[in-house]
Amino acid sequence: MRLVIARCSVDYAGRLTAHLPSAPRLILVKADGSVSIHADDRAYKPLNWMSPPCTLKEGTGDDEGKWTVVNKAGEKLIITMEEILHDSSHELGVDPGLIKDGVEAHLQELLADRIDTLGEGYTLIRREYMTAIGPVDILCRDADGQTVAVEIKRRGEIDGVEQLTRYLELLNRDPHLAPVRGVFAAQEIKPQARVLATDRGIGCAVLDYDGLRGIEDDKLRLF
């Protein structure tokens, strides 16, 4: 991973255009080729980024100090360096990955085996579908053939909806998958998380852990 702290301006040219005026920023260049620009706020979310596959070209001569990042769709992220304050590279190696809560991991496995729990005609693409910011729990298709990304939690809270939102932003950039819609699945979904998910067009699914395991609930039910 390469870490660059620089005073820079940033221009994005693609389906839309965007401009970041000159300011000190952190630029991350990862081994997967992704480039992201960060401010000293907003927690983990970058101000702008380019997901792999993409190429980075550092200018020379008259263009020295200008970085141009181009993705396969021809979109460009142009970073104009005014002053580089820090530039270092670090070999992080292969990450062991997130160790999920045992119940969450088991829910993912059970739901993948019974993907039609989400609806008739659903088919599994794969579990742990990797993106530049981490794996999507389940990627599948609905009965109409639309791609669906599923984020699974034991307890569904706002941060889980935010996580799925970030995955959807990336997945919808892939023309082989788009359009991709999201489903937030949990044993319990907090009201605030449900409201946020609904506002963002994300579906919610309450999972019955025992039901997925094939264990009948012995509680009385009213129908």
PDB file of C-alpha atoms in Angstrom:
ATOM      1  CA  MET A   1       0.000   0.000   0.000  1.00  0.00           C
ATOM      2  CA  ARG A   2       1.269   3.478  -0.889  1.00  0.00           C
ATOM      3  CA  LEU A   3       0.398   6.382   1.418  1.00  0.00           C
ATOM      4  CA  VAL A   4       0.714   9.902   0.061  1.00  0.00           C
ATOM      5  CA  ILE A   5      -0.162  13.027   2.015  1.00  0.00           C
ATOM      6  CA  ALA A   6      -0.238  16.018  -0.296  1.00  0.00           C
ATOM      7  CA  ARG A   7      -1.788  19.379  -0.919  1.00  0.00           C
ATOM      8  CA  CYS A   8      -3.728  18.664  -4.070  1.00  0.00           C
ATOM      9  CA  SER A   9      -6.826  19.317  -6.138  1.00  0.00           C
ATOM     10  CA  VAL A  10      -8.893  16.520  -7.679  1.00  0.00           C
ATOM     11  CA  ASP A  11     -11.091  16.362 -10.766  1.00  0.00           C
ATOM     12  CA  TYR A  12     -13.345  13.464 -11.743  1.00  0.00           C
ATOM     13  CA  ALA A  13     -14.549  13.106 -15.338  1.00  0.00           C
ATOM     14  CA  GLY A  14     -17.034  10.362 -16.157  1.00  0.00           C
ATOM     15  CA  ARG A  15     -20.800  10.007 -16.142  1.00  0.00           C
ATOM     16  CA  LEU A  16     -20.729  13.065 -13.879  1.00  0.00           C
ATOM     17  CA  THR A  17     -18.034  15.616 -13.125  1.00  0.00           C
ATOM     18  CA  ALA A  18     -16.773  16.637  -9.710  1.00  0.00           C
ATOM     19  CA  HIS A  19     -14.046  18.935  -8.392  1.00  0.00           C
ATOM     20  CA  LEU A  20     -12.216  19.017  -5.080  1.00  0.00           C
ATOM     21  CA  PRO A  21     -10.375  22.328  -4.564  1.00  0.00           C
ATOM     22  CA  SER A  22      -6.850  22.482  -3.221  1.00  0.00           C
ATOM     23  CA  ALA A  23      -6.400  21.116   0.308  1.00  0.00           C
ATOM     24  CA  PRO A  24      -4.159  18.694   2.236  1.00  0.00           C
ATOM     25  CA  ARG A  25      -5.401  15.122   1.691  1.00  0.00           C
ATOM     26  CA  LEU A  26      -4.432  11.483   2.136  1.00  0.00           C
ATOM     27  CA  ILE A  27      -4.176   9.417  -1.056  1.00  0.00           C
ATOM     28  CA  LEU A  28      -4.220   5.621  -0.780  1.00  0.00           C
ATOM     29  CA  VAL A  29      -2.953   3.461  -3.640  1.00  0.00           C
ATOM     30  CA  LYS A  30      -3.666  -0.189  -2.857  1.00  0.00           C
ATOM     31  CA  ALA A  31      -2.159  -3.362  -4.276  1.00  0.00           C
ATOM     32  CA  ASP A  32      -5.427  -4.126  -6.098  1.00  0.00           C
ATOM     33  CA  GLY A  33      -4.938  -0.914  -8.110  1.00  0.00           C
ATOM     34  CA  SER A  34      -7.633   1.130  -6.384  1.00  0.00           C
ATOM     35  CA  VAL A  35      -6.978   4.802  -5.622  1.00  0.00           C
ATOM     36  CA  SER A  36      -8.912   6.741  -2.982  1.00  0.00           C
ATOM     37  CA  ILE A  37      -8.653  10.300  -1.647  1.00  0.00           C
ATOM     38  CA  HIS A  38      -9.421  11.029   2.000  1.00  0.00           C
ATOM     39  CA  ALA A  39      -9.895  14.094   4.195  1.00  0.00           C
ATOM     40  CA  ASP A  40      -9.237  14.193   7.935  1.00  0.00           C
ATOM     41  CA  ASP A  41     -12.906  13.551   8.724  1.00  0.00           C
ATOM     42  CA  ARG A  42     -15.762  11.389   7.345  1.00  0.00           C
ATOM     43  CA  ALA A  43     -14.305   8.334   9.134  1.00  0.00           C
ATOM     44  CA  TYR A  44     -13.667   5.598   6.535  1.00  0.00           C
ATOM     45  CA  LYS A  45     -15.465   7.107   3.528  1.00  0.00           C
ATOM     46  CA  PRO A  46     -13.252   8.655   0.819  1.00  0.00           C
ATOM     47  CA  LEU A  47     -13.974  11.988  -0.848  1.00  0.00           C
ATOM     48  CA  ASN A  48     -13.452  10.341  -4.220  1.00  0.00           C
ATOM     49  CA  TRP A  49     -12.049   7.064  -5.477  1.00  0.00           C
ATOM     50  CA  MET A  50     -11.481   4.804  -8.470  1.00  0.00           C
ATOM     51  CA  SER A  51     -12.128   1.094  -8.082  1.00  0.00           C
ATOM     52  CA  PRO A  52     -10.094  -1.592  -9.872  1.00  0.00           C
ATOM     53  CA  PRO A  53      -9.421  -2.467 -12.567  1.00  0.00           C
ATOM     54  CA  CYS A  54      -7.810   0.883 -13.295  1.00  0.00           C
ATOM     55  CA  THR A  55      -4.404   2.305 -14.228  1.00  0.00           C
ATOM     56  CA  LEU A  56      -2.408   5.083 -12.567  1.00  0.00           C
ATOM     57  CA  LYS A  57      -0.068   7.247 -14.616  1.00  0.00           C
ATOM     58  CA  GLU A  58       2.186   9.803 -12.925  1.00  0.00           C
ATOM     59  CA  GLY A  59       2.972  12.734 -15.195  1.00  0.00           C
ATOM     60  CA  THR A  60       6.454  13.778 -16.245  1.00  0.00           C
ATOM     61  CA  GLY A  61       7.896  16.929 -17.773  1.00  0.00           C
ATOM     62  CA  ASP A  62       5.231  19.597 -18.142  1.00  0.00           C
ATOM     63  CA  ASP A  63       2.723  17.224 -16.496  1.00  0.00           C
ATOM     64  CA  GLU A  64       4.933  16.461 -13.502  1.00  0.00           C
ATOM     65  CA  GLY A  65       2.827  16.361 -10.348  1.00  0.00           C
ATOM     66  CA  LYS A  66      -0.298  15.295 -12.207  1.00  0.00           C
ATOM     67  CA  TRP A  67      -1.682  11.802 -11.560  1.00  0.00           C
ATOM     68  CA  THR A  68      -4.251  10.396 -13.966  1.00  0.00           C
ATOM     69  CA  VAL A  69      -6.255   7.334 -12.940  1.00  0.00           C
ATOM     70  CA  VAL A  70      -8.365   5.705 -15.679  1.00  0.00           C
ATOM     71  CA  ASN A  71     -10.795   2.799 -15.288  1.00  0.00           C
ATOM     72  CA  LYS A  72     -12.001   0.362 -17.947  1.00  0.00           C
ATOM     73  CA  ALA A  73     -15.017   2.573 -18.700  1.00  0.00           C
ATOM     74  CA  GLY A  74     -12.707   5.468 -19.590  1.00  0.00           C
ATOM     75  CA  GLU A  75     -13.615   7.523 -16.511  1.00  0.00           C
ATOM     76  CA  LYS A  76     -10.754   9.640 -15.189  1.00  0.00           C
ATOM     77  CA  LEU A  77      -9.626  10.786 -11.764  1.00  0.00           C
ATOM     78  CA  ILE A  78      -7.046  13.550 -12.131  1.00  0.00           C
ATOM     79  CA  ILE A  79      -5.032  14.477  -9.045  1.00  0.00           C
ATOM     80  CA  THR A  80      -2.932  17.639  -9.309  1.00  0.00           C
ATOM     81  CA  MET A  81      -0.178  17.675  -6.696  1.00  0.00           C
ATOM     82  CA  GLU A  82       0.956  21.042  -5.372  1.00  0.00           C
ATOM     83  CA  GLU A  83       3.093  19.844  -2.474  1.00  0.00           C
ATOM     84  CA  ILE A  84       3.877  16.289  -1.324  1.00  0.00           C
ATOM     85  CA  LEU A  85       4.239  16.129   2.458  1.00  0.00           C
ATOM     86  CA  HIS A  86       4.699  12.371   2.799  1.00  0.00           C
ATOM     87  CA  ASP A  87       5.144   9.434   0.412  1.00  0.00           C
ATOM     88  CA  SER A  88       5.743   5.883   1.634  1.00  0.00           C
ATOM     89  CA  SER A  89       4.993   2.329   0.553  1.00  0.00           C
ATOM     90  CA  HIS A  90       4.277  -0.627   2.820  1.00  0.00           C
ATOM     91  CA  GLU A  91       3.876  -4.350   2.101  1.00  0.00           C
ATOM     92  CA  LEU A  92       0.888  -5.553   4.108  1.00  0.00           C
ATOM     93  CA  GLY A  93       0.730  -9.106   2.768  1.00  0.00           C
ATOM     94  CA  VAL A  94      -2.397 -11.231   2.528  1.00  0.00           C
ATOM     95  CA  ASP A  95      -5.040 -10.222   5.033  1.00  0.00           C
ATOM     96  CA  PRO A  96      -6.617 -13.117   6.983  1.00  0.00           C
ATOM     97  CA  GLY A  97     -10.033 -11.463   6.588  1.00  0.00           C
ATOM     98  CA  LEU A  98     -12.777 -10.604   9.012  1.00  0.00           C
ATOM     99  CA  ILE A  99     -13.685 -13.320  11.486  1.00  0.00           C
ATOM    100  CA  LYS A 100     -17.434 -13.100  11.747  1.00  0.00           C
ATOM    101  CA  ASP A 101     -19.611 -13.803  14.724  1.00  0.00           C
ATOM    102  CA  GLY A 102     -20.360 -17.535  14.750  1.00  0.00           C
ATOM    103  CA  VAL A 103     -24.087 -17.006  14.396  1.00  0.00           C
ATOM    104  CA  GLU A 104     -23.643 -14.568  11.488  1.00  0.00           C
ATOM    105  CA  ALA A 105     -21.328 -16.985   9.686  1.00  0.00           C
ATOM    106  CA  HIS A 106     -23.794 -19.830  10.187  1.00  0.00           C
ATOM    107  CA  LEU A 107     -26.710 -17.651   9.039  1.00  0.00           C
ATOM    108  CA  GLN A 108     -24.790 -16.880   5.864  1.00  0.00           C
ATOM    109  CA  GLU A 109     -24.128 -20.558   5.205  1.00  0.00           C
ATOM    110  CA  LEU A 110     -27.742 -21.558   5.912  1.00  0.00           C
ATOM    111  CA  LEU A 111     -29.222 -18.770   3.795  1.00  0.00           C
ATOM    112  CA  ALA A 112     -26.916 -19.615   0.888  1.00  0.00           C
ATOM    113  CA  ASP A 113     -28.162 -23.224   1.054  1.00  0.00           C
ATOM    114  CA  ARG A 114     -31.779 -22.030   1.216  1.00  0.00           C
ATOM    115  CA  ILE A 115     -31.565 -18.918  -0.923  1.00  0.00           C
ATOM    116  CA  ASP A 116     -35.217 -19.296  -1.931  1.00  0.00           C
ATOM    117  CA  THR A 117     -36.014 -18.112   1.611  1.00  0.00           C
ATOM    118  CA  LEU A 118     -35.643 -14.620   0.115  1.00  0.00           C
ATOM    119  CA  GLY A 119     -38.214 -15.383  -2.567  1.00  0.00           C
ATOM    120  CA  GLU A 120     -39.259 -17.937  -5.141  1.00  0.00           C
ATOM    121  CA  GLY A 121     -36.869 -18.193  -8.064  1.00  0.00           C
ATOM    122  CA  TYR A 122     -33.786 -16.823  -6.280  1.00  0.00           C
ATOM    123  CA  THR A 123     -30.469 -18.424  -7.304  1.00  0.00           C
ATOM    124  CA  LEU A 124     -27.087 -18.156  -5.623  1.00  0.00           C
ATOM    125  CA  ILE A 125     -24.130 -16.585  -7.462  1.00  0.00           C
ATOM    126  CA  ARG A 126     -21.666 -16.994  -4.613  1.00  0.00           C
ATOM    127  CA  ARG A 127     -20.965 -16.385  -0.940  1.00  0.00           C
ATOM    128  CA  GLU A 128     -18.321 -13.874   0.164  1.00  0.00           C
ATOM    129  CA  TYR A 129     -18.289 -12.025  -3.174  1.00  0.00           C
ATOM    130  CA  MET A 130     -15.153  -9.892  -2.979  1.00  0.00           C
ATOM    131  CA  THR A 131     -15.163  -6.144  -3.631  1.00  0.00           C
ATOM    132  CA  ALA A 132     -12.425  -3.542  -3.206  1.00  0.00           C
ATOM    133  CA  ILE A 133     -13.714  -2.760   0.302  1.00  0.00           C
ATOM    134  CA  GLY A 134     -14.483  -6.264   1.496  1.00  0.00           C
ATOM    135  CA  PRO A 135     -16.698  -9.275   0.778  1.00  0.00           C
ATOM    136  CA  VAL A 136     -20.446  -9.099   0.232  1.00  0.00           C
ATOM    137  CA  ASP A 137     -22.024 -11.877   2.328  1.00  0.00           C
ATOM    138  CA  ILE A 138     -24.172 -13.264  -0.497  1.00  0.00           C
ATOM    139  CA  LEU A 139     -24.573 -12.311  -4.139  1.00  0.00           C
ATOM    140  CA  CYS A 140     -27.585 -13.852  -5.878  1.00  0.00           C
ATOM    141  CA  ARG A 141     -30.207 -13.267  -8.585  1.00  0.00           C
ATOM    142  CA  ASP A 142     -33.943 -12.933  -8.147  1.00  0.00           C
ATOM    143  CA  ALA A 143     -36.620 -14.548 -10.303  1.00  0.00           C
ATOM    144  CA  ASP A 144     -36.313 -11.703 -12.841  1.00  0.00           C
ATOM    145  CA  GLY A 145     -32.554 -12.190 -13.151  1.00  0.00           C
ATOM    146  CA  GLN A 146     -31.630  -8.993 -11.290  1.00  0.00           C
ATOM    147  CA  THR A 147     -28.493  -9.110  -9.146  1.00  0.00           C
ATOM    148  CA  VAL A 148     -29.118  -8.910  -5.402  1.00  0.00           C
ATOM    149  CA  ALA A 149     -26.479  -8.204  -2.724  1.00  0.00           C
ATOM    150  CA  VAL A 150     -27.337  -9.520   0.735  1.00  0.00           C
ATOM    151  CA  GLU A 151     -25.718  -8.279   3.940  1.00  0.00           C
ATOM    152  CA  ILE A 152     -26.321 -10.554   6.950  1.00  0.00           C
ATOM    153  CA  LYS A 153     -26.204  -9.526  10.599  1.00  0.00           C
ATOM    154  CA  ARG A 154     -27.321 -11.152  13.822  1.00  0.00           C
ATOM    155  CA  ARG A 155     -28.732  -7.804  14.917  1.00  0.00           C
ATOM    156  CA  GLY A 156     -29.527  -5.347  12.142  1.00  0.00           C
ATOM    157  CA  GLU A 157     -28.479  -1.806  12.986  1.00  0.00           C
ATOM    158  CA  ILE A 158     -27.721   1.373  11.049  1.00  0.00           C
ATOM    159  CA  ASP A 159     -24.038   0.571  10.525  1.00  0.00           C
ATOM    160  CA  GLY A 160     -25.021  -2.615   8.677  1.00  0.00           C
ATOM    161  CA  VAL A 161     -27.213  -0.610   6.282  1.00  0.00           C
ATOM    162  CA  GLU A 162     -24.321   1.812   5.719  1.00  0.00           C
ATOM    163  CA  GLN A 163     -22.022  -1.117   4.967  1.00  0.00           C
ATOM    164  CA  LEU A 164     -24.435  -2.558   2.398  1.00  0.00           C
ATOM    165  CA  THR A 165     -24.861   0.900   0.837  1.00  0.00           C
ATOM    166  CA  ARG A 166     -21.111   1.089   0.217  1.00  0.00           C
ATOM    167  CA  TYR A 167     -21.111  -2.366  -1.383  1.00  0.00           C
ATOM    168  CA  LEU A 168     -24.002  -1.383  -3.660  1.00  0.00           C
ATOM    169  CA  GLU A 169     -22.182   1.769  -4.794  1.00  0.00           C
ATOM    170  CA  LEU A 170     -19.272  -0.372  -5.959  1.00  0.00           C
ATOM    171  CA  LEU A 171     -21.259  -3.262  -7.416  1.00  0.00           C
ATOM    172  CA  ASN A 172     -23.425  -0.942  -9.504  1.00  0.00           C
ATOM    173  CA  ARG A 173     -20.284   0.305 -11.253  1.00  0.00           C
ATOM    174  CA  ASP A 174     -19.789  -3.177 -12.735  1.00  0.00           C
ATOM    175  CA  PRO A 175     -21.765  -3.380 -16.013  1.00  0.00           C
ATOM    176  CA  HIS A 176     -21.823  -7.190 -15.754  1.00  0.00           C
ATOM    177  CA  LEU A 177     -23.763  -6.977 -12.467  1.00  0.00           C
ATOM    178  CA  ALA A 178     -25.710  -3.707 -12.607  1.00  0.00           C
ATOM    179  CA  PRO A 179     -28.370  -2.944 -11.696  1.00  0.00           C
ATOM    180  CA  VAL A 180     -27.790  -4.389  -8.232  1.00  0.00           C
ATOM    181  CA  ARG A 181     -30.295  -4.006  -5.419  1.00  0.00           C
ATOM    182  CA  GLY A 182     -29.737  -4.768  -1.767  1.00  0.00           C
ATOM    183  CA  VAL A 183     -31.350  -6.891   0.936  1.00  0.00           C
ATOM    184  CA  PHE A 184     -30.476  -6.347   4.599  1.00  0.00           C
ATOM    185  CA  ALA A 185     -31.051  -9.621   6.451  1.00  0.00           C
ATOM    186  CA  ALA A 186     -30.879 -10.188  10.208  1.00  0.00           C
ATOM    187  CA  GLN A 187     -32.514 -12.061  13.036  1.00  0.00           C
ATOM    188  CA  GLU A 188     -33.654  -8.712  14.400  1.00  0.00           C
ATOM    189  CA  ILE A 189     -33.750  -5.377  12.552  1.00  0.00           C
ATOM    190  CA  LYS A 190     -33.824  -2.184  14.606  1.00  0.00           C
ATOM    191  CA  PRO A 191     -36.559   0.322  13.605  1.00  0.00           C
ATOM    192  CA  GLN A 192     -34.017   3.034  12.738  1.00  0.00           C
ATOM    193  CA  ALA A 193     -32.114   0.618  10.489  1.00  0.00           C
ATOM    194  CA  ARG A 194     -35.336  -0.399   8.734  1.00  0.00           C
ATOM    195  CA  VAL A 195     -36.255   3.242   8.099  1.00  0.00           C
ATOM    196  CA  LEU A 196     -32.797   3.999   6.657  1.00  0.00           C
ATOM    197  CA  ALA A 197     -32.843   0.860   4.493  1.00  0.00           C
ATOM    198  CA  THR A 198     -36.297   1.699   3.134  1.00  0.00           C
ATOM    199  CA  ASP A 199     -35.217   5.268   2.387  1.00  0.00           C
ATOM    200  CA  ARG A 200     -32.306   3.918   0.328  1.00  0.00           C
ATOM    201  CA  GLY A 201     -34.383   1.365  -1.555  1.00  0.00           C
ATOM    202  CA  ILE A 202     -32.892  -1.580   0.339  1.00  0.00           C
ATOM    203  CA  GLY A 203     -35.166  -4.486   1.231  1.00  0.00           C
ATOM    204  CA  CYS A 204     -35.257  -6.016   4.712  1.00  0.00           C
ATOM    205  CA  ALA A 205     -35.557  -9.697   5.608  1.00  0.00           C
ATOM    206  CA  VAL A 206     -35.939 -11.057   9.147  1.00  0.00           C
ATOM    207  CA  LEU A 207     -34.240 -14.452   9.375  1.00  0.00           C
ATOM    208  CA  ASP A 208     -35.548 -17.311  11.501  1.00  0.00           C
ATOM    209  CA  TYR A 209     -32.374 -19.075  12.615  1.00  0.00           C
ATOM    210  CA  ASP A 210     -34.140 -22.212  13.798  1.00  0.00           C
ATOM    211  CA  GLY A 211     -36.315 -22.254  10.705  1.00  0.00           C
ATOM    212  CA  LEU A 212     -33.265 -22.137   8.448  1.00  0.00           C
ATOM    213  CA  ARG A 213     -31.812 -25.032  10.435  1.00  0.00           C
ATOM    214  CA  GLY A 214     -35.026 -26.989   9.922  1.00  0.00           C
ATOM    215  CA  ILE A 215     -36.085 -26.827  13.573  1.00  0.00           C
ATOM    216  CA  GLU A 216     -39.782 -26.220  14.121  1.00  0.00           C
ATOM    217  CA  ASP A 217     -40.754 -23.471  16.558  1.00  0.00           C
ATOM    218  CA  ASP A 218     -42.798 -24.996  19.387  1.00  0.00           C
ATOM    219  CA  LYS A 219     -44.371 -21.655  20.304  1.00  0.00           C
ATOM    220  CA  LEU A 220     -48.045 -21.128  19.568  1.00  0.00           C
ATOM    221  CA  ARG A 221     -48.695 -18.998  16.511  1.00  0.00           C
ATOM    222  CA  LEU A 222     -51.795 -17.104  15.415  1.00  0.00           C
ATOM    223  CA  PHE A 223     -52.617 -17.130  11.727  1.00  0.00           C
TER     224      PHE A 223
END
